[in-house]
Tab-separated table of C-alpha atoms and ligand atoms in Angstrom:
chain	number	residue	atom	x	y	z
A	831	MET	CA	-33.412	73.775	153.231
A	832	ILE	CA	-33.773	69.930	153.503
A	833	VAL	CA	-31.375	67.978	151.281
A	834	LEU	CA	-31.488	64.652	151.622
A	835	VAL	CA	-29.023	62.249	150.768
A	836	ILE	CA	-28.033	59.633	149.768
A	837	ASN	CA	-25.062	55.867	149.301
A	838	ALA	CA	-27.194	53.056	146.645
A	839	GLY	CA	-24.254	50.257	147.089
A	840	SER	CA	-24.716	47.008	145.953
A	841	SER	CA	-27.256	45.501	148.838
A	842	SER	CA	-27.683	48.739	151.090
A	843	VAL	CA	-28.493	52.453	151.104
A	844	LYS	CA	-27.818	55.071	153.053
A	845	PHE	CA	-29.191	58.358	153.672
A	846	THR	CA	-29.196	61.206	156.055
A	847	CYS	CA	-32.008	64.096	155.730
A	848	PHE	CA	-30.324	67.815	156.812
A	849	ASP	CA	-32.036	71.282	157.810
A	850	MET	CA	-29.005	72.861	155.456
A	851	ALA	CA	-31.215	76.541	156.897
A	852	GLY	CA	-30.279	75.816	160.303
A	853	GLY	CA	-26.570	74.993	159.728
A	854	GLY	CA	-26.911	71.462	157.857
A	855	LYS	CA	-28.114	69.861	161.632
A	856	PRO	CA	-29.067	66.158	160.407
A	857	LEU	CA	-32.568	65.410	161.112
A	858	ALA	CA	-32.253	61.951	160.509
A	859	GLY	CA	-29.718	59.521	159.076
A	860	GLY	CA	-29.326	55.274	158.678
A	861	LEU	CA	-28.769	52.456	156.885
A	862	ILE	CA	-30.969	49.589	155.060
A	863	GLU	CA	-28.958	47.009	154.757
A	864	ARG	CA	-29.570	42.810	153.239
A	865	ILE	CA	-31.246	44.383	150.546
A	866	GLY	CA	-33.568	41.805	148.419
A	867	LEU	CA	-32.223	38.686	151.403
A	868	ASP	CA	-34.256	36.514	153.668
A	869	ASP	CA	-33.432	39.666	156.615
A	870	THR	CA	-32.740	42.967	155.497
A	871	SER	CA	-33.082	45.292	158.158
A	872	MET	CA	-33.015	49.513	159.140
A	873	LYS	CA	-31.606	51.483	161.441
A	874	TYR	CA	-32.901	55.145	161.731
A	875	THR	CA	-31.540	57.422	163.747
A	876	ASN	CA	-32.772	61.122	164.906
A	877	HIS	CA	-32.349	63.770	166.483
A	878	LYS	CA	-34.917	63.742	169.171
A	879	GLY	CA	-32.938	60.652	169.946
A	880	ASP	CA	-34.852	57.495	168.622
A	881	VAL	CA	-32.651	54.479	167.779
A	882	LEU	CA	-34.768	52.253	165.497
A	883	LYS	CA	-34.191	48.145	164.068
A	884	SER	CA	-36.128	46.407	162.448
A	885	LYS	CA	-36.289	43.359	160.120
A	886	VAL	CA	-38.314	45.189	156.365
A	887	ALA	CA	-39.094	43.208	153.800
A	888	VAL	CA	-37.325	46.495	150.251
A	889	LYS	CA	-36.753	44.049	147.800
A	890	ASP	CA	-34.576	46.590	146.216
A	891	ALA	CA	-33.634	50.178	145.618
A	892	GLN	CA	-36.841	51.198	145.372
A	893	GLU	CA	-38.775	50.300	148.129
A	894	ALA	CA	-35.241	51.172	150.232
A	895	VAL	CA	-35.864	54.953	149.145
A	896	LYS	CA	-40.060	54.561	149.714
A	897	LEU	CA	-39.048	53.333	153.030
A	898	ILE	CA	-37.253	55.790	154.012
A	899	SER	CA	-39.553	58.198	153.465
A	900	ASP	CA	-41.962	56.863	154.735
A	901	LYS	CA	-39.612	56.743	157.775
A	902	LEU	CA	-38.840	60.912	157.364
A	903	VAL	CA	-42.666	61.425	157.661
A	904	ASP	CA	-43.441	59.677	160.502
A	905	PRO	CA	-45.994	60.269	162.551
A	906	GLN	CA	-44.384	59.378	165.795
A	907	HIS	CA	-40.214	58.986	165.152
A	908	GLY	CA	-40.364	61.731	161.731
A	909	VAL	CA	-39.306	64.208	160.986
A	910	LEU	CA	-40.691	66.694	157.974
A	911	LYS	CA	-44.178	67.162	157.986
A	912	SER	CA	-44.728	66.675	154.321
A	913	LEU	CA	-41.559	65.388	151.732
A	914	SER	CA	-42.147	68.385	149.991
A	915	GLU	CA	-39.536	69.649	152.122
A	916	VAL	CA	-37.368	67.475	150.790
A	917	LYS	CA	-35.382	70.112	147.760
A	918	ALA	CA	-32.710	68.295	146.725
A	919	ILE	CA	-31.087	65.159	147.298
A	920	GLY	CA	-27.225	64.894	147.045
A	921	HIS	CA	-25.621	61.243	145.939
A	922	ARG	CA	-22.552	59.299	146.456
A	923	VAL	CA	-21.019	58.590	143.226
A	924	VAL	CA	-17.326	56.876	142.595
A	925	HIS	CA	-16.782	57.527	138.978
A	926	GLY	CA	-17.241	60.638	136.871
A	927	GLY	CA	-14.765	59.557	134.291
A	928	GLU	CA	-12.881	63.328	132.881
A	929	SER	CA	-15.511	64.711	132.195
A	930	VAL	CA	-17.340	65.291	135.882
A	931	THR	CA	-14.866	68.346	137.327
A	932	ASP	CA	-17.845	69.562	139.801
A	933	PRO	CA	-21.545	68.088	140.636
A	934	VAL	CA	-24.195	68.660	139.240
A	935	ILE	CA	-28.525	68.377	138.912
A	936	ILE	CA	-28.662	64.355	137.359
A	937	ASP	CA	-30.047	65.133	133.980
A	938	GLU	CA	-30.021	61.911	130.936
A	939	LYS	CA	-26.838	63.446	129.767
A	940	VAL	CA	-25.291	63.074	133.114
A	941	LYS	CA	-27.035	59.353	133.963
A	942	ALA	CA	-25.563	58.065	130.389
A	943	ILE	CA	-21.736	59.486	132.122
A	944	ILE	CA	-22.519	57.280	134.493
A	945	ARG	CA	-23.149	54.283	132.803
A	946	ASP	CA	-19.375	54.852	130.810
A	947	CYS	CA	-17.866	54.361	133.891
A	948	PHE	CA	-19.627	51.540	134.565
A	949	SER	CA	-16.789	48.722	133.489
A	950	ILE	CA	-14.324	50.709	134.921
A	951	ALA	CA	-16.504	51.111	138.467
A	952	PRO	CA	-18.593	47.415	138.503
A	953	LEU	CA	-19.089	47.755	141.816
A	954	HIS	CA	-20.317	50.874	142.373
A	955	ASN	CA	-21.568	52.532	139.573
A	956	PRO	CA	-25.134	50.419	138.170
A	957	PRO	CA	-26.004	50.771	142.456
A	958	ASN	CA	-26.066	54.451	141.989
A	959	LEU	CA	-27.450	54.650	139.633
A	960	ILE	CA	-30.266	52.437	140.716
A	961	GLY	CA	-30.064	54.827	144.321
A	962	ILE	CA	-30.467	57.672	141.419
A	963	GLU	CA	-33.824	56.591	140.031
A	964	ALA	CA	-35.092	55.481	142.517
A	965	CYS	CA	-34.888	58.323	144.146
A	966	GLU	CA	-36.706	60.131	140.459
A	967	ALA	CA	-39.594	57.558	141.484
A	968	VAL	CA	-40.321	58.110	144.968
A	969	PHE	CA	-40.244	62.019	144.408
A	970	PRO	CA	-40.788	63.298	141.630
A	971	GLY	CA	-39.991	66.561	140.202
A	972	VAL	CA	-36.874	67.229	143.200
A	973	ALA	CA	-32.992	67.865	141.636
A	974	ASN	CA	-31.320	64.480	142.588
A	975	VAL	CA	-27.069	66.267	142.376
A	976	GLY	CA	-24.547	63.783	142.069
A	977	VAL	CA	-21.330	64.235	143.972
A	978	PHE	CA	-18.544	61.844	142.394
A	979	ASP	CA	-15.634	60.645	144.470
A	980	THR	CA	-13.497	61.396	141.502
A	981	ALA	CA	-14.951	64.489	141.014
A	982	PHE	CA	-12.205	66.091	143.322
A	983	HIS	CA	-9.864	64.994	141.773
A	984	ALA	CA	-10.386	66.956	138.612
A	985	THR	CA	-7.435	69.426	139.305
A	986	MET	CA	-4.511	66.710	139.159
A	987	PRO	CA	-1.788	67.873	136.625
A	988	ALA	CA	-1.568	65.163	133.687
A	989	HIS	CA	2.272	64.542	134.695
A	990	ALA	CA	0.212	62.693	138.601
A	991	TYR	CA	-2.518	61.353	136.373
A	992	LEU	CA	-0.707	59.480	133.446
A	993	TYR	CA	0.474	55.761	133.701
A	994	GLY	CA	3.801	55.182	131.619
A	995	LEU	CA	1.687	53.622	128.867
A	996	PRO	CA	1.679	54.242	125.063
A	997	TYR	CA	-0.744	57.603	124.985
A	998	ASP	CA	-3.876	56.050	122.369
A	999	LEU	CA	-4.492	53.798	126.216
A	1000	TYR	CA	-5.243	57.236	127.604
A	1001	THR	CA	-6.230	59.569	124.254
A	1002	GLU	CA	-9.075	56.445	123.255
A	1003	HIS	CA	-9.781	54.891	125.856
A	1004	LYS	CA	-9.223	57.520	128.935
A	1005	ILE	CA	-6.581	54.977	131.115
A	1006	ARG	CA	-5.563	57.152	133.537
A	1007	ARG	CA	-5.231	57.341	137.044
A	1008	TYR	CA	-8.866	58.969	138.534
A	1009	GLY	CA	-8.448	59.006	142.685
A	1010	PHE	CA	-11.380	58.198	145.028
A	1011	HIS	CA	-12.530	59.376	147.827
A	1012	GLY	CA	-13.068	62.525	146.723
A	1013	THR	CA	-15.872	64.087	148.923
A	1014	SER	CA	-13.338	63.023	152.171
A	1015	HIS	CA	-10.303	64.499	150.744
A	1016	ALA	CA	-12.143	68.083	149.785
A	1017	TYR	CA	-13.738	67.967	153.559
A	1018	VAL	CA	-10.681	66.734	156.036
A	1019	SER	CA	-8.808	69.587	153.507
A	1020	ARG	CA	-10.542	72.801	154.398
A	1021	GLN	CA	-11.443	71.293	157.759
A	1022	ALA	CA	-7.460	70.716	157.731
A	1023	ALA	CA	-7.138	74.692	156.967
A	1024	ALA	CA	-9.484	75.355	159.139
A	1025	LEU	CA	-7.306	74.189	162.022
A	1026	LEU	CA	-5.010	76.016	161.091
A	1027	GLY	CA	-6.714	78.654	161.051
A	1028	ALA	CA	-5.783	80.054	156.819
A	1029	LYS	CA	-7.852	79.584	153.825
A	1030	PRO	CA	-7.592	76.772	152.048
A	1031	GLU	CA	-5.546	78.469	149.286
A	1032	ASP	CA	-3.000	79.230	151.407
A	1033	VAL	CA	-1.815	75.812	152.419
A	1034	LYS	CA	-0.562	72.420	151.285
A	1035	VAL	CA	-2.039	69.296	152.904
A	1036	ILE	CA	-1.360	65.959	153.019
A	1037	VAL	CA	-4.641	64.239	153.670
A	1038	CYS	CA	-4.327	59.983	154.773
A	1039	HIS	CA	-8.606	57.947	154.691
A	1040	LEU	CA	-6.632	55.597	155.808
A	1041	GLY	CA	-10.162	53.190	156.233
A	1042	ASN	CA	-11.507	50.032	155.608
A	1043	GLY	CA	-10.697	51.239	151.782
A	1044	GLY	CA	-7.820	54.255	152.244
A	1045	SER	CA	-6.619	57.157	150.073
A	1046	ILE	CA	-4.008	58.927	150.572
A	1047	SER	CA	-3.905	63.094	148.658
A	1048	ALA	CA	-1.343	65.954	148.388
A	1049	VAL	CA	-3.510	68.676	148.162
A	1050	SER	CA	-2.930	72.463	147.457
A	1051	GLY	CA	-4.034	75.820	147.596
A	1052	GLY	CA	-7.429	73.759	148.034
A	1053	LYS	CA	-7.279	71.406	144.682
A	1054	CYS	CA	-5.476	67.835	144.260
A	1055	GLN	CA	-2.627	67.534	142.666
A	1056	ASP	CA	-1.829	63.588	143.668
A	1057	THR	CA	-3.829	61.021	145.101
A	1058	SER	CA	-3.073	57.088	145.815
A	1059	MET	CA	-5.839	55.428	144.120
A	1060	GLY	CA	-5.742	54.739	140.238
A	1061	LEU	CA	-7.806	53.923	137.439
A	1062	THR	CA	-9.951	52.674	140.772
A	1063	PRO	CA	-9.417	51.810	143.275
A	1064	LEU	CA	-7.430	49.336	143.863
A	1065	GLU	CA	-3.798	51.335	143.538
A	1066	GLY	CA	-1.944	52.770	146.003
A	1067	LEU	CA	-1.815	52.477	150.170
A	1068	ILE	CA	-2.387	48.949	151.472
A	1069	MET	CA	-6.468	48.647	152.175
A	1070	GLY	CA	-8.455	45.833	154.289
A	1071	THR	CA	-8.686	43.429	151.449
A	1072	ARG	CA	-7.120	45.212	148.518
A	1073	CYS	CA	-3.509	45.184	148.157
A	1074	GLY	CA	-2.134	48.382	146.470
A	1075	ASP	CA	0.672	49.239	143.835
A	1076	LEU	CA	2.583	46.054	143.067
A	1077	ASP	CA	4.517	45.375	140.197
A	1078	PRO	CA	2.410	43.983	137.679
A	1079	ALA	CA	3.848	41.260	136.268
A	1080	ILE	CA	2.725	40.179	139.773
A	1081	VAL	CA	-0.481	40.045	138.157
A	1082	TRP	CA	-0.146	37.303	136.137
A	1083	ASN	CA	1.905	35.093	137.829
A	1084	ILE	CA	-0.620	34.884	140.199
A	1085	MET	CA	-2.764	34.104	136.939
A	1086	LYS	CA	0.133	31.027	136.088
A	1087	ILE	CA	0.411	30.209	139.721
A	1088	LYS	CA	-3.332	30.375	140.981
A	1089	GLY	CA	-5.307	29.505	138.182
A	1090	LEU	CA	-6.652	32.120	137.315
A	1091	ASP	CA	-9.082	33.782	134.899
A	1092	ALA	CA	-8.695	38.488	134.539
A	1093	ASN	CA	-12.276	38.260	136.730
A	1094	GLY	CA	-10.594	35.940	139.389
A	1095	VAL	CA	-7.800	38.067	139.644
A	1096	ASP	CA	-9.263	40.713	140.079
A	1097	ASN	CA	-11.252	39.482	142.787
A	1098	TYR	CA	-7.993	38.069	144.274
A	1099	LEU	CA	-6.486	41.858	144.794
A	1100	ASN	CA	-9.817	42.713	145.706
A	1101	LYS	CA	-11.263	40.616	148.076
A	1102	LYS	CA	-8.682	38.808	149.116
A	1103	SER	CA	-5.916	40.572	149.871
A	1104	GLY	CA	-3.726	43.695	151.315
A	1105	LEU	CA	-4.514	43.185	155.775
A	1106	LEU	CA	-6.560	39.997	154.833
A	1107	GLY	CA	-4.100	38.168	153.059
A	1108	LEU	CA	-1.056	39.745	154.823
A	1109	ALA	CA	-2.215	39.240	158.054
A	1110	GLY	CA	-3.787	35.724	157.138
A	1111	ILE	CA	-6.067	36.093	160.122
A	1112	GLY	CA	-9.112	35.602	158.824
A	1113	SER	CA	-9.453	39.360	159.650
A	1114	SER	CA	-9.609	42.645	158.054
A	1115	ASP	CA	-10.092	44.853	160.819
A	1116	LEU	CA	-7.621	46.770	161.634
A	1117	ARG	CA	-8.869	45.911	165.268
A	1118	ASP	CA	-7.850	42.405	165.364
A	1119	ILE	CA	-4.846	42.263	163.537
A	1120	GLU	CA	-3.915	44.821	166.390
A	1121	GLU	CA	-5.564	42.672	169.108
A	1122	ALA	CA	-3.441	39.952	167.948
A	1123	HIS	CA	0.393	41.591	166.742
A	1124	ASN	CA	-0.367	42.379	170.414
A	1125	LYS	CA	-0.676	39.131	171.512
A	1126	GLY	CA	2.989	38.228	170.491
A	1127	ASN	CA	1.355	37.673	166.562
A	1128	GLN	CA	4.227	38.205	164.374
A	1129	GLN	CA	3.367	38.086	160.847
A	1130	CYS	CA	0.244	40.208	162.059
A	1131	ARG	CA	2.690	42.839	163.247
A	1132	GLN	CA	4.690	42.543	159.536
A	1133	ALA	CA	1.619	42.595	158.298
A	1134	LEU	CA	1.168	46.013	160.242
A	1135	GLU	CA	4.391	47.681	159.334
A	1136	THR	CA	4.015	46.898	155.972
A	1137	TYR	CA	0.860	49.246	156.204
A	1138	ALA	CA	2.494	51.831	158.368
A	1139	TYR	CA	4.927	51.738	155.627
A	1140	ARG	CA	3.154	52.862	152.788
A	1141	ILE	CA	1.412	55.178	154.110
A	1142	LYS	CA	5.104	56.452	155.250
A	1143	LYS	CA	6.418	56.641	151.475
A	1144	TYR	CA	2.889	58.020	149.892
A	1145	ILE	CA	3.869	60.793	153.263
A	1146	GLY	CA	7.276	61.227	151.692
A	1147	ALA	CA	6.873	61.953	148.058
A	1148	TYR	CA	3.664	64.082	148.785
A	1149	MET	CA	6.212	66.567	150.344
A	1150	ALA	CA	8.009	65.834	147.108
A	1151	ALA	CA	5.049	66.841	145.341
A	1152	LEU	CA	4.001	69.360	147.202
A	1153	GLY	CA	7.673	71.006	147.510
A	1154	GLY	CA	6.949	71.748	151.525
A	1155	LEU	CA	3.252	70.802	154.000
A	1156	ASP	CA	1.776	72.837	156.449
A	1157	CYS	CA	0.045	69.457	158.197
A	1158	VAL	CA	-0.898	66.103	157.348
A	1159	ALA	CA	-4.116	64.700	157.844
A	1160	PHE	CA	-5.410	61.066	159.646
A	1161	THR	CA	-9.487	60.237	158.741
A	1162	ALA	CA	-12.048	57.839	158.192
A	1163	GLY	CA	-11.565	54.659	161.130
A	1164	VAL	CA	-8.304	53.777	160.916
A	1165	GLY	CA	-6.270	56.809	160.640
A	1166	GLU	CA	-9.474	58.452	163.565
A	1167	ASN	CA	-9.506	55.539	165.570
A	1168	SER	CA	-5.774	54.035	165.885
A	1169	ALA	CA	-3.165	55.264	167.428
A	1170	THR	CA	-0.811	52.954	167.501
A	1171	MET	CA	-1.149	52.889	163.159
A	1172	ARG	CA	-0.125	56.739	163.476
A	1173	GLU	CA	2.098	56.363	165.618
A	1174	LEU	CA	4.155	53.584	163.199
A	1175	VAL	CA	3.548	56.222	160.359
A	1176	LEU	CA	4.904	59.246	161.692
A	1177	LYS	CA	8.476	56.889	163.476
A	1178	GLY	CA	11.063	58.290	162.059
A	1179	LEU	CA	9.945	61.443	160.459
A	1180	ASP	CA	10.717	63.962	163.373
A	1181	GLY	CA	13.340	65.070	160.642
A	1182	LEU	CA	12.130	66.424	158.417
A	1183	GLY	CA	9.639	68.135	160.180
A	1184	LEU	CA	7.324	65.568	162.099
A	1185	LYS	CA	6.951	65.568	165.123
A	1186	LEU	CA	4.159	63.486	167.461
A	1187	ASP	CA	3.688	64.671	170.467
A	1188	LYS	CA	2.668	60.611	171.813
A	1189	ALA	CA	-0.560	62.110	175.453
A	1190	LYS	CA	-1.911	64.237	172.938
A	1191	ASN	CA	-1.689	61.175	169.909
A	1192	ASP	CA	-3.366	58.737	171.839
A	1193	LEU	CA	-6.433	60.474	173.584
A	1194	ARG	CA	-9.146	59.255	172.638
A	1195	SER	CA	-12.273	62.522	170.984
A	1196	SER	CA	-14.425	62.523	168.110
A	1197	GLU	CA	-12.903	65.913	167.527
A	1198	PRO	CA	-11.018	67.436	164.940
A	1199	ARG	CA	-6.941	68.312	166.564
A	1200	PHE	CA	-3.891	68.775	166.866
A	1201	VAL	CA	-1.594	65.608	168.273
A	1202	ASN	CA	1.305	67.146	167.013
A	1203	ALA	CA	5.046	67.987	169.604
A	1204	SER	CA	4.404	71.833	170.341
A	1205	ASP	CA	8.469	72.069	168.772
A	1206	SER	CA	6.803	70.197	165.315
A	1207	PRO	CA	7.363	72.001	162.352
A	1208	ILE	CA	4.852	70.742	160.745
A	1209	LYS	CA	0.958	69.231	161.674
A	1210	ILE	CA	-0.020	65.989	163.111
A	1211	ALA	CA	-3.945	66.587	162.795
A	1212	VAL	CA	-6.532	63.986	163.634
A	1213	ILE	CA	-9.880	65.531	161.904
A	1214	PRO	CA	-13.308	62.948	161.768
A	1215	THR	CA	-14.788	62.925	158.774
A	1216	ASP	CA	-18.082	63.373	157.138
A	1217	GLU	CA	-19.311	62.800	154.200
A	1218	GLU	CA	-22.775	62.324	154.200
A	1219	GLN	CA	-22.163	66.787	155.409
A	1220	GLU	CA	-19.986	67.739	152.234
A	1221	ILE	CA	-22.221	66.303	150.271
A	1222	ALA	CA	-24.923	67.767	151.792
A	1223	GLY	CA	-23.551	70.990	151.752
A	1224	GLN	CA	-22.280	70.726	147.579
A	1225	THR	CA	-25.875	70.062	147.246
A	1226	TYR	CA	-27.088	72.936	148.539
A	1227	ALA	CA	-24.440	75.284	147.423
A	1228	LEU	CA	-25.514	74.037	143.684
A	1229	VAL	CA	-29.285	74.135	143.746
A	1230	LYS	CA	-30.466	77.252	145.857
B	1730	AMP	P1	-13.962	52.839	157.832
B	1730	AMP	O1	-14.006	52.366	156.713
B	1730	AMP	O2	-13.635	54.189	157.624
B	1730	AMP	O3	-15.270	53.308	158.260
B	1730	AMP	O4	-13.182	52.271	158.196
B	1730	AMP	C1	-13.204	50.997	158.477
B	1730	AMP	C2	-12.283	50.651	159.143
B	1730	AMP	O5	-12.083	51.132	160.287
B	1730	AMP	C3	-12.393	49.349	160.355
B	1730	AMP	O6	-11.923	47.851	159.333
B	1730	AMP	C4	-11.524	48.764	160.734
B	1730	AMP	O7	-10.199	48.473	160.325
B	1730	AMP	C5	-11.233	50.340	161.717
B	1730	AMP	N1	-10.951	50.639	163.482
B	1730	AMP	C6	-12.011	50.769	163.253
B	1730	AMP	N2	-12.044	50.751	164.381
B	1730	AMP	C7	-10.892	51.513	165.490
B	1730	AMP	C8	-10.351	50.861	165.836
B	1730	AMP	N3	-10.476	51.529	167.206
B	1730	AMP	N4	-8.702	50.860	165.684
B	1730	AMP	C9	-8.117	50.527	165.390
B	1730	AMP	N5	-8.754	50.557	163.869
B	1730	AMP	C10	-9.924	50.218	163.626
């Protein structure tokens, strides 16, 4: 059974085509970027080793999905004989509010839920819905499944998701913590259990998803108990360009100091803060900041330490929340690739049972692996995330 996974953003559509009957093997995938602009480009790879990069004329998501469908059945580079082989399409959808706790077949009711969340996920939910409607047009009759970033966190107890605000803000306006990156947290926490040789039901795991965005979650018995992102992805860790946790009074202070309105301060905290703002070298990429630090830039050193310290604090907090811990797992761009950052985060945590093996930590690999010392009471893992695979698996499980 062929499952296509679509991740539609504001100006891009990412796709992977999986053969689920063949054990979830990816057959082809790629990305169409800068949709609607003069220099729209497409990258396409397949399991035969073809790598194609081309400039394309694509004005919207529907044209992008049509182009993807054409490529999948292309006589030379395609991987399918006919589009009728595609039995389901799994869509990454960022916000499902409170009502979506599992993957769902998308119908008009689900689309209304996605629309209801436009105001709290204005950058993500509208293009996600456009991607769904594009697939409905290009693949008529094929089941579209929504796999929501918020769904894995739906098991959080009320004491973890409520804010210290008047209760009617929750009951009437649904102001609460939801959490994001749920597909990655679900995948990595399950992989961590497998690496431990245990069932997800039997382990306590902290997942540090450190990418351009970053979030950390506390998972017990395969269920999320707490996570660092909140109503929106702005809360929690310091990220590439997002500030993470703040004293809320800073918001109106910034508005006064910088002369910003609500939209302006939203943009300031989401796009100009985090590592970008702290390091002050015009880049939010951890590689650039590590390089500047290695050349002696003190502000970059401070930015790295501040970023790491926030993660360390959350690990401590989540050990308390879980009442114990079997494994800390690092994933995503920074978590998988920066040995320096993992070392900085775990520095001084030996007393809590987290002992890193420096040599193992410094070894580069794309395989899930432990990097803890052999006598570390708690395991430390590096696990490459695979959100597409997880979306395909959840889609397949629902429709098969
Ligand atoms: P993601 O959002 O998961 O794709 O992660 C992207 C981020 O990972 C980039 O912005 C970089 O900051 C970081 N990253 C990727 N590779 C490395 C690396 N080798 N060392 C440090 N950071 C990295």
